[in-house]
Amino acid sequence: MPRSTEAGRLPVTADDVDQAVQLAVAALREAPPAAWDGKAGSLEWDCWETVEHLSDDLFAYAAQIGPRTPPLDREVPFALERRRPGGPANAIHADRAAGATGLLQVLEASGALLVAMVRTTPATIRAHHSYGVSDPEGFAAMGVVETLVHTHDLAEGLGLAWDPPADLCSRVLARLFPDAPEDSAPWPTLLWATGRAELPGHPRRTSWRWYGAPRP
């Protein structure tokens, strides 16, 4: 499945963000109630914290392209808080009294904010990201990658199956990881690109980044 040929690259859209989030929420609804305090895969956070972090990512990407003139040199300055030493620093936290159902509502709502902003923001808008200035499509792709790979982390911790669609993985690889191998299946390649797996002939990455600069 070729991914990096610019002439044939399919854009990452608001519908892709919506699909990723809805698939993630559906998968995570199957989690055993007692499993949320366990570690999320190879992360240092527990599964509850990881969903909060993912929700915060989606919210932050939506917020970053929200102003009429987004900042190009910094993030929109929401206050971040860690609920424990070593936990994620988030603007978004879920009320634990609402349980896992409420936690997943927070995730779905945060995803919906990004879907709406990507759908309605002009493609000419540019906004800051720590890996470089990006556009609405770039932030959509970042939201999809965050959702897919963190749901992988969560699935490992919660004992769930998770195998996202190859075409969705292929589009975000072409948008954010132009250096990724093209001769391997898209989902294992995305896990390799984000430091979560090995590929034949490609050792597991110990550091990684994406490239969010606007693309043709």
PDB file of C-alpha atoms in Angstrom:
ATOM      1  CA  MET A   1       0.000   0.000   0.000  1.00  0.00           C
ATOM      2  CA  PRO A   2       2.017   3.057  -1.196  1.00  0.00           C
ATOM      3  CA  ARG A   3       1.905   5.926   1.247  1.00  0.00           C
ATOM      4  CA  SER A   4       4.384   8.700   0.546  1.00  0.00           C
ATOM      5  CA  THR A   5       3.830   9.692  -3.093  1.00  0.00           C
ATOM      6  CA  GLU A   6       2.612  13.277  -2.798  1.00  0.00           C
ATOM      7  CA  ALA A   7       0.609  13.172  -6.038  1.00  0.00           C
ATOM      8  CA  GLY A   8      -1.465  10.275  -4.719  1.00  0.00           C
ATOM      9  CA  ARG A   9      -1.602  11.172  -1.015  1.00  0.00           C
ATOM     10  CA  LEU A  10      -5.097  11.211   0.449  1.00  0.00           C
ATOM     11  CA  PRO A  11      -5.652  13.957   3.034  1.00  0.00           C
ATOM     12  CA  VAL A  12      -6.408  13.267   6.682  1.00  0.00           C
ATOM     13  CA  THR A  13      -9.864  14.655   7.424  1.00  0.00           C
ATOM     14  CA  ALA A  14     -12.251  15.424  10.256  1.00  0.00           C
ATOM     15  CA  ASP A  15     -14.030  12.170   9.390  1.00  0.00           C
ATOM     16  CA  ASP A  16     -10.781  10.307  10.055  1.00  0.00           C
ATOM     17  CA  VAL A  17     -10.539  11.847  13.526  1.00  0.00           C
ATOM     18  CA  ASP A  18     -14.157  10.914  14.209  1.00  0.00           C
ATOM     19  CA  GLN A  19     -13.601   7.341  13.026  1.00  0.00           C
ATOM     20  CA  ALA A  20     -10.502   6.902  15.174  1.00  0.00           C
ATOM     21  CA  VAL A  21     -12.171   8.242  18.308  1.00  0.00           C
ATOM     22  CA  GLN A  22     -15.388   6.264  17.817  1.00  0.00           C
ATOM     23  CA  LEU A  23     -13.461   3.033  17.261  1.00  0.00           C
ATOM     24  CA  ALA A  24     -11.354   3.728  20.356  1.00  0.00           C
ATOM     25  CA  VAL A  25     -14.368   4.464  22.552  1.00  0.00           C
ATOM     26  CA  ALA A  26     -16.129   1.316  21.340  1.00  0.00           C
ATOM     27  CA  ALA A  27     -13.077  -0.815  22.092  1.00  0.00           C
ATOM     28  CA  LEU A  28     -12.484   0.718  25.514  1.00  0.00           C
ATOM     29  CA  ARG A  29     -16.090   0.178  26.577  1.00  0.00           C
ATOM     30  CA  GLU A  30     -15.215  -3.535  26.736  1.00  0.00           C
ATOM     31  CA  ALA A  31     -12.630  -2.983  29.491  1.00  0.00           C
ATOM     32  CA  PRO A  32     -13.155  -4.781  32.810  1.00  0.00           C
ATOM     33  CA  PRO A  33     -14.163  -2.209  35.446  1.00  0.00           C
ATOM     34  CA  ALA A  34     -11.319  -3.191  37.773  1.00  0.00           C
ATOM     35  CA  ALA A  35      -8.605  -2.813  35.110  1.00  0.00           C
ATOM     36  CA  TRP A  36      -8.408   0.978  34.834  1.00  0.00           C
ATOM     37  CA  ASP A  37      -5.815   1.347  37.595  1.00  0.00           C
ATOM     38  CA  GLY A  38      -3.326  -0.931  35.791  1.00  0.00           C
ATOM     39  CA  LYS A  39      -0.455   0.349  33.662  1.00  0.00           C
ATOM     40  CA  ALA A  40      -1.165   1.239  30.044  1.00  0.00           C
ATOM     41  CA  GLY A  41       1.243  -0.937  28.081  1.00  0.00           C
ATOM     42  CA  SER A  42       4.806   0.379  28.250  1.00  0.00           C
ATOM     43  CA  LEU A  43       3.737   3.778  29.628  1.00  0.00           C
ATOM     44  CA  GLU A  44       4.356   4.937  33.184  1.00  0.00           C
ATOM     45  CA  TRP A  45       0.734   6.054  33.494  1.00  0.00           C
ATOM     46  CA  ASP A  46      -2.236   3.953  34.471  1.00  0.00           C
ATOM     47  CA  CYS A  47      -5.067   3.395  32.028  1.00  0.00           C
ATOM     48  CA  TRP A  48      -7.313   6.080  33.516  1.00  0.00           C
ATOM     49  CA  GLU A  49      -4.522   8.655  33.274  1.00  0.00           C
ATOM     50  CA  THR A  50      -3.756   7.607  29.708  1.00  0.00           C
ATOM     51  CA  VAL A  51      -7.336   8.253  28.590  1.00  0.00           C
ATOM     52  CA  GLU A  52      -7.166  11.642  30.300  1.00  0.00           C
ATOM     53  CA  HIS A  53      -3.899  12.374  28.483  1.00  0.00           C
ATOM     54  CA  LEU A  54      -5.407  11.348  25.146  1.00  0.00           C
ATOM     55  CA  SER A  55      -8.459  13.502  25.815  1.00  0.00           C
ATOM     56  CA  ASP A  56      -6.163  16.383  26.675  1.00  0.00           C
ATOM     57  CA  ASP A  57      -4.222  15.917  23.422  1.00  0.00           C
ATOM     58  CA  LEU A  58      -7.398  16.052  21.347  1.00  0.00           C
ATOM     59  CA  PHE A  59      -8.669  19.077  23.232  1.00  0.00           C
ATOM     60  CA  ALA A  60      -5.325  20.861  22.919  1.00  0.00           C
ATOM     61  CA  TYR A  61      -5.113  20.299  19.163  1.00  0.00           C
ATOM     62  CA  ALA A  62      -8.633  21.686  18.770  1.00  0.00           C
ATOM     63  CA  ALA A  63      -7.798  24.686  20.931  1.00  0.00           C
ATOM     64  CA  GLN A  64      -4.560  25.382  19.089  1.00  0.00           C
ATOM     65  CA  ILE A  65      -6.390  26.112  15.829  1.00  0.00           C
ATOM     66  CA  GLY A  66      -9.283  27.863  17.607  1.00  0.00           C
ATOM     67  CA  PRO A  67      -8.164  31.531  17.701  1.00  0.00           C
ATOM     68  CA  ARG A  68      -8.732  33.615  14.577  1.00  0.00           C
ATOM     69  CA  THR A  69      -4.975  34.213  14.649  1.00  0.00           C
ATOM     70  CA  PRO A  70      -3.417  31.167  16.341  1.00  0.00           C
ATOM     71  CA  PRO A  71      -0.059  31.584  18.101  1.00  0.00           C
ATOM     72  CA  LEU A  72       2.915  30.509  16.013  1.00  0.00           C
ATOM     73  CA  ASP A  73       5.483  30.470  18.839  1.00  0.00           C
ATOM     74  CA  ARG A  74       3.690  28.810  21.769  1.00  0.00           C
ATOM     75  CA  GLU A  75       0.672  26.782  22.799  1.00  0.00           C
ATOM     76  CA  VAL A  76      -2.598  28.443  23.765  1.00  0.00           C
ATOM     77  CA  PRO A  77      -1.855  28.972  27.487  1.00  0.00           C
ATOM     78  CA  PHE A  78      -4.222  26.714  29.364  1.00  0.00           C
ATOM     79  CA  ALA A  79      -3.055  25.863  32.881  1.00  0.00           C
ATOM     80  CA  LEU A  80      -1.852  22.267  33.214  1.00  0.00           C
ATOM     81  CA  GLU A  81      -2.031  20.145  36.367  1.00  0.00           C
ATOM     82  CA  ARG A  82      -0.519  16.825  37.452  1.00  0.00           C
ATOM     83  CA  ARG A  83      -2.736  14.883  39.823  1.00  0.00           C
ATOM     84  CA  ARG A  84       0.274  12.939  41.147  1.00  0.00           C
ATOM     85  CA  PRO A  85       4.068  13.066  40.742  1.00  0.00           C
ATOM     86  CA  GLY A  86       4.913  11.439  37.423  1.00  0.00           C
ATOM     87  CA  GLY A  87       1.373  11.676  36.115  1.00  0.00           C
ATOM     88  CA  PRO A  88       0.466  13.480  32.887  1.00  0.00           C
ATOM     89  CA  ALA A  89       0.197  17.275  32.983  1.00  0.00           C
ATOM     90  CA  ASN A  90      -3.286  17.961  31.631  1.00  0.00           C
ATOM     91  CA  ALA A  91      -5.818  20.727  31.278  1.00  0.00           C
ATOM     92  CA  ILE A  92      -8.491  18.010  30.980  1.00  0.00           C
ATOM     93  CA  HIS A  93      -9.347  15.622  33.819  1.00  0.00           C
ATOM     94  CA  ALA A  94     -12.332  13.319  34.229  1.00  0.00           C
ATOM     95  CA  ASP A  95     -14.424  13.168  37.393  1.00  0.00           C
ATOM     96  CA  ARG A  96     -13.572   9.795  38.905  1.00  0.00           C
ATOM     97  CA  ALA A  97     -16.980   9.658  40.539  1.00  0.00           C
ATOM     98  CA  ALA A  98     -18.443   9.274  37.022  1.00  0.00           C
ATOM     99  CA  GLY A  99     -16.521   6.022  36.515  1.00  0.00           C
ATOM    100  CA  ALA A 100     -15.309   4.600  33.225  1.00  0.00           C
ATOM    101  CA  THR A 101     -18.514   5.647  31.462  1.00  0.00           C
ATOM    102  CA  GLY A 102     -17.819   9.261  32.314  1.00  0.00           C
ATOM    103  CA  LEU A 103     -14.143   8.921  31.398  1.00  0.00           C
ATOM    104  CA  LEU A 104     -15.040   7.714  27.918  1.00  0.00           C
ATOM    105  CA  GLN A 105     -17.556  10.545  27.548  1.00  0.00           C
ATOM    106  CA  VAL A 106     -14.687  12.958  28.217  1.00  0.00           C
ATOM    107  CA  LEU A 107     -12.653  11.234  25.512  1.00  0.00           C
ATOM    108  CA  GLU A 108     -15.510  11.295  23.015  1.00  0.00           C
ATOM    109  CA  ALA A 109     -16.307  14.947  23.743  1.00  0.00           C
ATOM    110  CA  SER A 110     -12.658  15.989  23.361  1.00  0.00           C
ATOM    111  CA  GLY A 111     -12.485  14.145  20.066  1.00  0.00           C
ATOM    112  CA  ALA A 112     -15.662  15.867  18.891  1.00  0.00           C
ATOM    113  CA  LEU A 113     -14.078  19.261  19.569  1.00  0.00           C
ATOM    114  CA  LEU A 114     -11.161  18.402  17.290  1.00  0.00           C
ATOM    115  CA  VAL A 115     -13.501  17.016  14.638  1.00  0.00           C
ATOM    116  CA  ALA A 116     -15.485  20.260  14.648  1.00  0.00           C
ATOM    117  CA  MET A 117     -12.422  22.497  14.528  1.00  0.00           C
ATOM    118  CA  VAL A 118     -10.777  20.563  11.699  1.00  0.00           C
ATOM    119  CA  ARG A 119     -14.041  20.609   9.744  1.00  0.00           C
ATOM    120  CA  THR A 120     -14.568  24.372  10.100  1.00  0.00           C
ATOM    121  CA  THR A 121     -11.056  25.886  10.177  1.00  0.00           C
ATOM    122  CA  PRO A 122      -9.695  27.230   6.871  1.00  0.00           C
ATOM    123  CA  ALA A 123      -6.879  25.126   5.456  1.00  0.00           C
ATOM    124  CA  THR A 124      -4.712  28.251   5.300  1.00  0.00           C
ATOM    125  CA  ILE A 125      -4.586  28.565   9.105  1.00  0.00           C
ATOM    126  CA  ARG A 126      -1.227  27.804  10.745  1.00  0.00           C
ATOM    127  CA  ALA A 127      -0.577  27.154  14.438  1.00  0.00           C
ATOM    128  CA  HIS A 128       2.284  26.229  16.744  1.00  0.00           C
ATOM    129  CA  HIS A 129       3.262  22.691  17.626  1.00  0.00           C
ATOM    130  CA  SER A 130       6.447  21.715  19.431  1.00  0.00           C
ATOM    131  CA  TYR A 131       7.563  19.782  16.317  1.00  0.00           C
ATOM    132  CA  GLY A 132       6.906  22.772  14.060  1.00  0.00           C
ATOM    133  CA  VAL A 133       4.077  24.932  12.749  1.00  0.00           C
ATOM    134  CA  SER A 134       1.214  22.875  11.287  1.00  0.00           C
ATOM    135  CA  ASP A 135      -2.180  23.241   9.635  1.00  0.00           C
ATOM    136  CA  PRO A 136      -5.658  21.842  10.409  1.00  0.00           C
ATOM    137  CA  GLU A 137      -4.952  18.649   8.459  1.00  0.00           C
ATOM    138  CA  GLY A 138      -1.720  18.199  10.401  1.00  0.00           C
ATOM    139  CA  PHE A 139      -3.527  18.559  13.724  1.00  0.00           C
ATOM    140  CA  ALA A 140      -6.170  16.093  12.508  1.00  0.00           C
ATOM    141  CA  ALA A 141      -3.425  13.588  11.685  1.00  0.00           C
ATOM    142  CA  MET A 142      -1.791  14.145  15.085  1.00  0.00           C
ATOM    143  CA  GLY A 143      -5.139  13.489  16.771  1.00  0.00           C
ATOM    144  CA  VAL A 144      -5.584  10.256  14.833  1.00  0.00           C
ATOM    145  CA  VAL A 145      -2.064   9.048  15.677  1.00  0.00           C
ATOM    146  CA  GLU A 146      -2.496   9.890  19.366  1.00  0.00           C
ATOM    147  CA  THR A 147      -5.805   8.025  19.404  1.00  0.00           C
ATOM    148  CA  LEU A 148      -4.571   4.934  17.600  1.00  0.00           C
ATOM    149  CA  VAL A 149      -1.315   4.452  19.467  1.00  0.00           C
ATOM    150  CA  HIS A 150      -2.606   5.338  22.926  1.00  0.00           C
ATOM    151  CA  THR A 151      -5.534   2.985  22.421  1.00  0.00           C
ATOM    152  CA  HIS A 152      -2.875   0.369  21.619  1.00  0.00           C
ATOM    153  CA  ASP A 153      -1.213   1.169  24.964  1.00  0.00           C
ATOM    154  CA  LEU A 154      -4.574   0.936  26.690  1.00  0.00           C
ATOM    155  CA  ALA A 155      -5.519  -2.299  24.959  1.00  0.00           C
ATOM    156  CA  GLU A 156      -2.315  -3.892  26.225  1.00  0.00           C
ATOM    157  CA  GLY A 157      -3.063  -2.763  29.764  1.00  0.00           C
ATOM    158  CA  LEU A 158      -6.759  -3.626  29.676  1.00  0.00           C
ATOM    159  CA  GLY A 159      -6.450  -6.939  27.844  1.00  0.00           C
ATOM    160  CA  LEU A 160      -8.397  -5.818  24.768  1.00  0.00           C
ATOM    161  CA  ALA A 161      -8.029  -6.457  21.038  1.00  0.00           C
ATOM    162  CA  TRP A 162      -7.133  -3.399  18.932  1.00  0.00           C
ATOM    163  CA  ASP A 163      -6.450  -3.478  15.199  1.00  0.00           C
ATOM    164  CA  PRO A 164      -7.365  -0.168  13.519  1.00  0.00           C
ATOM    165  CA  PRO A 165      -8.142   0.104   9.795  1.00  0.00           C
ATOM    166  CA  ALA A 166      -5.165  -0.077   7.460  1.00  0.00           C
ATOM    167  CA  ASP A 167      -6.359   2.814   5.281  1.00  0.00           C
ATOM    168  CA  LEU A 168      -6.607   5.133   8.275  1.00  0.00           C
ATOM    169  CA  CYS A 169      -3.099   4.193   9.408  1.00  0.00           C
ATOM    170  CA  SER A 170      -1.819   4.653   5.864  1.00  0.00           C
ATOM    171  CA  ARG A 171      -3.135   8.214   5.585  1.00  0.00           C
ATOM    172  CA  VAL A 172      -1.538   9.387   8.823  1.00  0.00           C
ATOM    173  CA  LEU A 173       1.752   7.685   7.972  1.00  0.00           C
ATOM    174  CA  ALA A 174       1.870   9.540   4.659  1.00  0.00           C
ATOM    175  CA  ARG A 175       1.017  12.841   6.385  1.00  0.00           C
ATOM    176  CA  LEU A 176       3.269  12.714   9.438  1.00  0.00           C
ATOM    177  CA  PHE A 177       5.910  10.007   8.849  1.00  0.00           C
ATOM    178  CA  PRO A 178       7.169  10.421   5.271  1.00  0.00           C
ATOM    179  CA  ASP A 179      10.322   8.459   6.158  1.00  0.00           C
ATOM    180  CA  ALA A 180       8.401   5.329   7.247  1.00  0.00           C
ATOM    181  CA  PRO A 181       8.974   2.087   5.326  1.00  0.00           C
ATOM    182  CA  GLU A 182       6.417   1.462   2.578  1.00  0.00           C
ATOM    183  CA  ASP A 183       6.882  -2.300   2.239  1.00  0.00           C
ATOM    184  CA  SER A 184       5.165  -3.273   5.496  1.00  0.00           C
ATOM    185  CA  ALA A 185       1.548  -3.240   6.673  1.00  0.00           C
ATOM    186  CA  PRO A 186       0.369   0.211   7.812  1.00  0.00           C
ATOM    187  CA  TRP A 187      -0.596  -0.589  11.424  1.00  0.00           C
ATOM    188  CA  PRO A 188       2.656  -2.362  12.403  1.00  0.00           C
ATOM    189  CA  THR A 189       4.507   0.436  10.610  1.00  0.00           C
ATOM    190  CA  LEU A 190       2.712   3.088  12.655  1.00  0.00           C
ATOM    191  CA  LEU A 191       3.594   1.217  15.848  1.00  0.00           C
ATOM    192  CA  TRP A 192       7.218   1.128  14.681  1.00  0.00           C
ATOM    193  CA  ALA A 193       7.170   4.837  13.761  1.00  0.00           C
ATOM    194  CA  THR A 194       5.984   5.720  17.282  1.00  0.00           C
ATOM    195  CA  GLY A 195       8.532   3.558  19.076  1.00  0.00           C
ATOM    196  CA  ARG A 196       6.169   0.766  20.080  1.00  0.00           C
ATOM    197  CA  ALA A 197       7.312  -2.178  17.949  1.00  0.00           C
ATOM    198  CA  GLU A 198      10.022  -3.573  15.727  1.00  0.00           C
ATOM    199  CA  LEU A 199       9.692  -4.141  11.996  1.00  0.00           C
ATOM    200  CA  PRO A 200      11.696  -6.700  10.009  1.00  0.00           C
ATOM    201  CA  GLY A 201      14.952  -4.984   9.156  1.00  0.00           C
ATOM    202  CA  HIS A 202      14.087  -1.990  11.338  1.00  0.00           C
ATOM    203  CA  PRO A 203      14.913  -2.111  15.068  1.00  0.00           C
ATOM    204  CA  ARG A 204      12.532  -0.573  17.548  1.00  0.00           C
ATOM    205  CA  ARG A 205      12.949   3.176  17.765  1.00  0.00           C
ATOM    206  CA  THR A 206      14.167   4.593  21.069  1.00  0.00           C
ATOM    207  CA  SER A 207      13.132   8.121  20.086  1.00  0.00           C
ATOM    208  CA  TRP A 208      10.736   9.381  17.465  1.00  0.00           C
ATOM    209  CA  ARG A 209       8.882  12.394  16.166  1.00  0.00           C
ATOM    210  CA  TRP A 210       6.450  13.278  13.424  1.00  0.00           C
ATOM    211  CA  TYR A 211       6.646  15.987  10.761  1.00  0.00           C
ATOM    212  CA  GLY A 212       3.587  18.177  10.885  1.00  0.00           C
ATOM    213  CA  ALA A 213       4.625  20.869   8.402  1.00  0.00           C
ATOM    214  CA  PRO A 214       1.899  21.540   5.814  1.00  0.00           C
ATOM    215  CA  ARG A 215       2.115  19.165   2.854  1.00  0.00           C
ATOM    216  CA  PRO A 216       0.786  19.410  -0.711  1.00  0.00           C
TER     217      PRO A 216
END
